[in-house]
Coordinates of C-alpha atoms in Angstrom, one line a residue:
M853 CA -26.2 -4.3 0.4
A854 CA -23.2 -2.0 -0.8
D855 CA -23.5 1.4 0.3
Q856 CA -22.7 3.2 -3.0
G857 CA -24.9 0.6 -4.8
A858 CA -27.9 1.7 -2.5
F859 CA -27.4 5.5 -3.1
A860 CA -27.6 4.5 -6.9
E861 CA -30.7 2.4 -6.4
L862 CA -32.0 5.4 -4.4
Q863 CA -31.9 7.6 -7.3
V864 CA -33.4 5.1 -9.7
E865 CA -36.1 4.3 -7.7
L866 CA -36.7 8.2 -7.1
A867 CA -35.9 9.3 -10.6
D868 CA -39.3 10.5 -11.8
D869 CA -40.0 12.2 -9.0
M870 CA -36.6 14.0 -8.4
S871 CA -37.3 15.0 -12.5
S872 CA -40.5 16.6 -11.1
V873 CA -38.3 18.4 -8.5
N874 CA -35.9 19.8 -10.9
D875 CA -38.5 21.1 -13.2
L876 CA -40.2 22.8 -10.4
I877 CA -37.0 24.4 -9.2
A878 CA -36.3 25.4 -12.7
T879 CA -39.5 27.3 -12.9
R880 CA -39.5 28.8 -9.6
M881 CA -35.8 30.2 -9.6
A882 CA -36.9 32.1 -12.5
S883 CA -37.3 36.0 -12.4
E884 CA -38.8 38.3 -14.8
H885 CA -37.1 41.4 -13.6
A886 CA -33.9 40.2 -12.1
P887 CA -32.0 38.1 -14.8
R888 CA -29.0 37.6 -12.6
I889 CA -31.0 35.5 -10.0
P890 CA -31.6 32.6 -12.4
Q891 CA -27.6 33.2 -13.5
V892 CA -26.2 32.8 -10.2
T893 CA -28.8 30.1 -8.9
Q894 CA -28.4 28.0 -12.2
H895 CA -24.5 28.2 -11.6
L896 CA -25.0 26.4 -8.3
V897 CA -27.8 24.1 -9.0
G898 CA -26.2 23.1 -12.5
A899 CA -23.1 22.4 -10.6
G900 CA -24.6 18.9 -9.9
G901 CA -24.4 17.7 -6.2
K902 CA -26.0 14.7 -4.9
R903 CA -29.6 16.4 -4.1
L904 CA -29.2 14.3 -1.2
R905 CA -31.9 16.5 0.8
P906 CA -34.3 16.6 -1.3
M907 CA -34.1 13.1 -2.3
L908 CA -34.8 12.5 1.7
T909 CA -38.1 14.0 1.4
L910 CA -38.9 12.3 -1.6
A911 CA -37.5 8.9 -0.1
A912 CA -39.6 9.1 3.2
A913 CA -42.8 10.2 1.9
R914 CA -42.8 7.6 -0.6
M915 CA -41.9 5.0 2.1
C916 CA -44.7 6.3 4.1
G917 CA -47.3 5.7 1.3
Y918 CA -47.7 9.0 0.1
E919 CA -49.4 9.2 -3.2
G920 CA -49.7 12.9 -3.7
Q921 CA -47.9 15.4 -5.1
D922 CA -46.8 17.9 -2.5
H923 CA -43.7 15.9 -1.5
I924 CA -42.3 17.4 -4.8
K925 CA -43.1 20.8 -3.5
L926 CA -41.5 19.9 -0.1
A927 CA -38.2 18.5 -1.8
A928 CA -37.8 21.5 -3.8
T929 CA -38.3 23.8 -0.6
V930 CA -35.4 21.8 0.9
E931 CA -33.1 22.6 -2.2
F932 CA -34.1 26.0 -2.3
I933 CA -33.3 26.5 1.5
H934 CA -30.0 24.2 1.0
T935 CA -28.8 26.2 -2.1
A936 CA -29.5 29.5 0.2
T937 CA -27.1 28.7 2.8
L938 CA -24.6 27.8 0.4
L939 CA -24.6 31.2 -1.1
H940 CA -24.4 32.9 2.1
D941 CA -22.1 30.5 3.5
D942 CA -19.7 31.0 0.6
V943 CA -19.9 34.8 1.6
V944 CA -19.2 34.2 5.1
D945 CA -16.1 31.9 4.6
E946 CA -14.9 34.0 1.8
S947 CA -14.8 30.9 -0.4
A948 CA -13.6 30.4 -3.9
K949 CA -14.9 27.1 -4.8
R950 CA -17.9 25.2 -4.4
R951 CA -18.6 22.0 -6.1
G952 CA -15.3 22.1 -7.9
R953 CA -16.3 25.0 -9.5
P954 CA -15.8 28.8 -8.8
S955 CA -18.0 30.2 -6.1
A956 CA -20.9 32.4 -7.1
N957 CA -19.3 35.1 -4.9
L958 CA -16.2 35.0 -6.9
L959 CA -18.1 34.9 -10.3
W960 CA -20.4 37.6 -9.4
D961 CA -19.9 39.4 -6.1
N962 CA -20.9 39.4 -2.4
K963 CA -24.1 41.3 -2.9
S964 CA -25.3 39.3 -5.5
S965 CA -24.7 35.8 -3.6
V966 CA -26.6 37.1 -0.4
L967 CA -29.7 38.4 -2.3
V968 CA -30.2 35.7 -4.5
G969 CA -29.9 33.8 -1.5
D970 CA -32.8 36.0 0.0
Y971 CA -34.9 35.5 -3.1
L972 CA -34.5 31.7 -2.7
F973 CA -35.3 31.8 1.1
S974 CA -38.3 33.4 0.0
R975 CA -39.1 31.1 -3.0
S976 CA -38.9 27.9 -0.3
F977 CA -41.3 29.6 2.0
Q978 CA -43.9 30.1 -1.0
L979 CA -43.8 26.7 -1.9
M980 CA -43.9 25.2 1.6
V981 CA -47.2 27.5 2.2
E982 CA -48.7 25.9 -0.7
C983 CA -48.8 22.5 0.9
G984 CA -51.2 24.2 3.4
S985 CA -50.2 22.1 6.6
L986 CA -49.0 24.4 9.0
R987 CA -47.4 21.9 11.0
I988 CA -45.2 21.4 8.1
L989 CA -44.5 25.2 7.7
D990 CA -43.4 25.4 11.3
I991 CA -40.9 22.5 11.0
L992 CA -39.4 23.9 7.8
A993 CA -39.4 27.7 9.4
D994 CA -37.9 26.2 12.5
A995 CA -35.0 24.6 10.5
S996 CA -34.4 27.7 8.7
A997 CA -33.6 29.5 12.0
T998 CA -32.0 26.9 13.6
I999 CA -29.5 27.0 10.5
A1000 CA -28.8 30.6 10.9
E1001 CA -28.4 30.1 14.8
G1002 CA -25.8 27.3 14.0
E1003 CA -23.6 29.6 11.6
V1004 CA -23.7 32.3 14.0
L1005 CA -22.5 30.1 16.9
Q1006 CA -19.8 28.6 14.5
L1007 CA -18.7 32.3 13.7
T1008 CA -18.6 33.1 17.7
A1009 CA -16.7 30.0 18.4
A1010 CA -14.2 30.3 15.6
Q1011 CA -10.6 30.7 16.6
D1012 CA -11.5 30.1 20.0
I1013 CA -9.2 27.1 20.7
S1014 CA -10.8 26.2 24.4
T1015 CA -14.1 25.3 22.2
P1016 CA -15.6 22.4 23.5
E1017 CA -16.9 19.0 21.5
S1018 CA -20.4 19.8 22.8
T1019 CA -20.2 23.4 21.1
Y1020 CA -19.1 21.7 18.0
L1021 CA -21.8 19.4 18.1
Q1022 CA -24.7 22.1 18.5
V1023 CA -23.0 23.8 15.6
V1024 CA -23.4 20.8 13.3
R1025 CA -26.9 20.3 14.7
G1026 CA -27.7 23.6 13.6
K1027 CA -25.8 24.2 10.1
T1028 CA -26.2 20.6 8.8
A1029 CA -28.4 18.4 10.5
A1030 CA -31.4 20.5 11.2
L1031 CA -32.4 20.5 7.6
M1032 CA -31.9 16.7 7.2
A1033 CA -34.1 15.9 9.9
A1034 CA -36.7 18.3 8.8
A1035 CA -36.7 17.0 5.1
C1036 CA -37.2 13.5 6.4
E1037 CA -39.8 14.6 9.1
V1038 CA -41.9 16.7 6.3
G1039 CA -42.3 13.4 4.1
A1040 CA -43.8 11.3 7.2
V1041 CA -46.1 14.7 8.0
I1042 CA -47.1 15.0 4.5
A1043 CA -48.6 11.3 4.4
D1044 CA -50.1 11.7 7.6
R1045 CA -48.0 9.2 9.7
S1046 CA -48.1 8.8 13.4
D1047 CA -46.4 11.0 15.8
A1048 CA -44.0 8.3 16.3
E1049 CA -42.7 7.5 13.0
C1050 CA -42.2 11.3 12.2
A1051 CA -39.9 11.2 15.4
A1052 CA -38.1 8.2 14.0
L1053 CA -37.5 10.1 10.7
R1054 CA -36.3 13.2 12.1
A1055 CA -33.9 11.0 14.5
Y1056 CA -32.6 9.3 11.4
G1057 CA -32.1 12.7 9.4
D1058 CA -30.5 14.2 12.6
A1059 CA -28.1 11.4 12.8
L1060 CA -27.5 11.4 9.2
G1061 CA -26.8 15.0 9.2
I1062 CA -24.1 14.4 11.8
A1063 CA -22.1 11.7 10.4
F1064 CA -22.2 13.7 7.1
Q1065 CA -20.8 16.7 8.6
M1066 CA -18.1 14.7 10.4
T1067 CA -17.1 12.9 7.5
D1068 CA -16.8 16.4 5.8
D1069 CA -14.5 17.2 8.5
Y1070 CA -12.8 14.3 8.5
L1071 CA -11.9 14.7 4.6
D1072 CA -10.6 18.2 4.7
Y1073 CA -7.5 16.9 6.6
S1074 CA -7.3 13.6 5.0
G1075 CA -6.2 14.7 1.7
V1076 CA -9.1 13.4 -0.2
A1077 CA -11.1 16.7 -0.1
A1078 CA -11.5 17.1 -3.7
S1079 CA -14.3 14.5 -3.6
L1080 CA -16.1 17.5 -2.0
G1081 CA -15.1 19.9 -4.4
K1082 CA -12.8 21.5 -2.1
N1083 CA -9.2 22.3 -1.4
T1084 CA -7.6 20.1 1.4
G1085 CA -7.1 22.3 4.5
D1086 CA -9.9 24.9 3.9
D1087 CA -11.3 24.4 7.2
F1088 CA -7.8 24.7 8.5
R1089 CA -7.3 28.2 6.5
E1090 CA -10.7 29.5 7.6
R1091 CA -9.6 28.6 11.4
K1092 CA -13.0 26.3 12.0
L1093 CA -13.0 24.6 15.3
T1094 CA -14.1 21.2 13.9
L1095 CA -13.9 17.7 15.7
P1096 CA -10.6 16.6 14.3
V1097 CA -8.6 19.8 15.6
I1098 CA -11.2 19.7 19.2
R1099 CA -9.7 16.4 20.0
A1100 CA -6.1 16.8 19.2
I1101 CA -6.1 20.0 21.1
A1102 CA -7.5 18.1 24.0
A1103 CA -4.5 15.6 23.7
A1104 CA -2.2 18.0 22.9
D1105 CA 1.0 18.8 24.9
D1106 CA 2.5 22.3 25.6
E1107 CA 4.3 22.4 22.2
A1108 CA 1.0 21.2 20.2
R1109 CA -1.0 23.5 22.0
A1110 CA 1.1 26.5 21.5
F1111 CA 1.1 25.5 17.7
W1112 CA -2.7 25.3 17.7
K1113 CA -2.9 28.7 19.5
R1114 CA -0.8 30.3 17.1
V1115 CA -2.4 28.9 13.8
I1116 CA -6.1 28.7 15.0
G1117 CA -6.4 31.3 17.8
H1118 CA -4.1 33.9 16.1
G1119 CA -4.3 33.2 12.6
D1120 CA -0.7 33.2 12.2
Q1121 CA -0.1 30.3 9.6
A1122 CA 2.9 29.8 7.4
D1123 CA 4.1 27.5 5.1
G1124 CA 4.5 23.8 6.3
D1125 CA 1.8 24.5 9.0
L1126 CA -1.0 22.5 7.4
E1127 CA 1.1 19.8 7.1
R1128 CA 2.3 19.8 10.6
A1129 CA -1.5 20.3 11.5
I1130 CA -2.1 17.0 9.9
Q1131 CA 0.8 15.2 11.6
Y1132 CA -0.9 16.2 15.0
L1133 CA -4.3 15.1 13.9
V1134 CA -2.7 11.9 13.1
E1135 CA -0.6 11.4 16.0
T1136 CA -2.8 12.1 18.8
G1137 CA -5.3 9.9 16.7
A1138 CA -7.6 12.8 16.5
L1139 CA -8.4 12.0 12.6
A1140 CA -9.1 8.5 13.0
A1141 CA -11.4 9.4 16.1
T1142 CA -13.4 11.5 13.8
R1143 CA -14.0 9.0 11.4
Q1144 CA -15.1 6.7 14.1
A1145 CA -17.5 9.1 15.3
A1146 CA -19.2 9.6 12.0
L1147 CA -19.3 5.7 11.9
D1148 CA -21.0 5.6 14.8
W1149 CA -23.6 8.2 14.1
A1150 CA -23.7 6.4 10.7
A1151 CA -25.3 3.7 12.8
K1152 CA -27.7 5.7 15.1
A1153 CA -29.4 6.4 11.9
R1154 CA -29.9 3.0 10.7
E1155 CA -31.5 2.3 14.3
A1156 CA -33.7 5.3 14.1
L1157 CA -35.4 3.6 11.3
V1158 CA -36.1 0.4 13.0
P1159 CA -39.3 1.3 14.2
L1160 CA -40.7 2.0 10.5
P1161 CA -42.7 -0.9 8.5
Q1162 CA -40.0 -2.8 6.8
S1163 CA -39.6 -2.0 3.3
R1164 CA -37.2 -1.8 0.2
L1165 CA -36.9 2.1 0.4
R1166 CA -36.6 1.8 4.5
D1167 CA -33.6 -0.3 3.5
L1168 CA -32.2 1.8 1.1
M1169 CA -32.4 4.8 3.2
G1170 CA -30.7 2.4 6.0
A1171 CA -27.8 2.0 3.6
L1172 CA -27.6 5.4 2.4
S1173 CA -26.2 6.5 6.0
D1174 CA -23.3 3.9 5.1
F1175 CA -22.9 5.9 1.7
V1176 CA -22.5 9.5 3.5
V1177 CA -19.3 8.0 5.7
S1178 CA -18.2 6.0 2.6
R1179 CA -16.8 8.9 1.3
A1180 CA -14.3 8.9 3.6
V1181 CA -12.8 5.6 2.2

């Protein structure tokens, strides 16, 4: 089963549910008194994106035999949480571009992005409470806290070239994998499946999220970052300690280490430094090692699904792990 085809097939399989999710998002992002809220939200939501996280919730619920409607609310909840974090991230990173379009903070201002993000977080909690499950509320509330914790950890570790790979993985588990893991787990919980199956889907989402982020980090230096709606080298300019850089620093000689200390540690960047950084990433094998690490985590995601009953949706979710790393081809 081809990975790109599997993603398209999953979209077709979940089309009706996703349409309901989009309708619910449009309804719940409305505001009677503050028209800027739907303006800012629609700018980001309307820019497209793959809707990967809500799709995970829908797929997990359907795979587990759920026949109710609360998975629609949970999928919308997940998308609201994700959109809120994007709005906040663009302010923190001072980003000018998101999904190939000007970021909301550039079109409006930082205050609007932060406050609309807060509004979407509040809406997400209203939706999850409506499902009437304390366990689901606990899972998604914990994911929201973990996301914020991961972002703060990344902020405190930024520009520190001694940052170890273990800290990087902790950041990724917070800022990216936590929501994917929760999105999958709540799909099983709402279907009242066993603890073992809920744990399997959580492990799948965790590994998928790590593979996804490592692929993003690879793409930022590989020259094909446009596929993410980003500029090549955004992470370099923002002085982020992503996996390619951490591995290149670990393999650096004195000259290369001095370079990384200047451009990342001190932020003293000049014309040609990005190209030199990419050269070091290639020469040390750090870029190739990052792609391989993403492939390894994608394999772990597929393996995590083994305890679940065989079905077409399980096969499609397994192939989805190939899709998230195929973007690096």
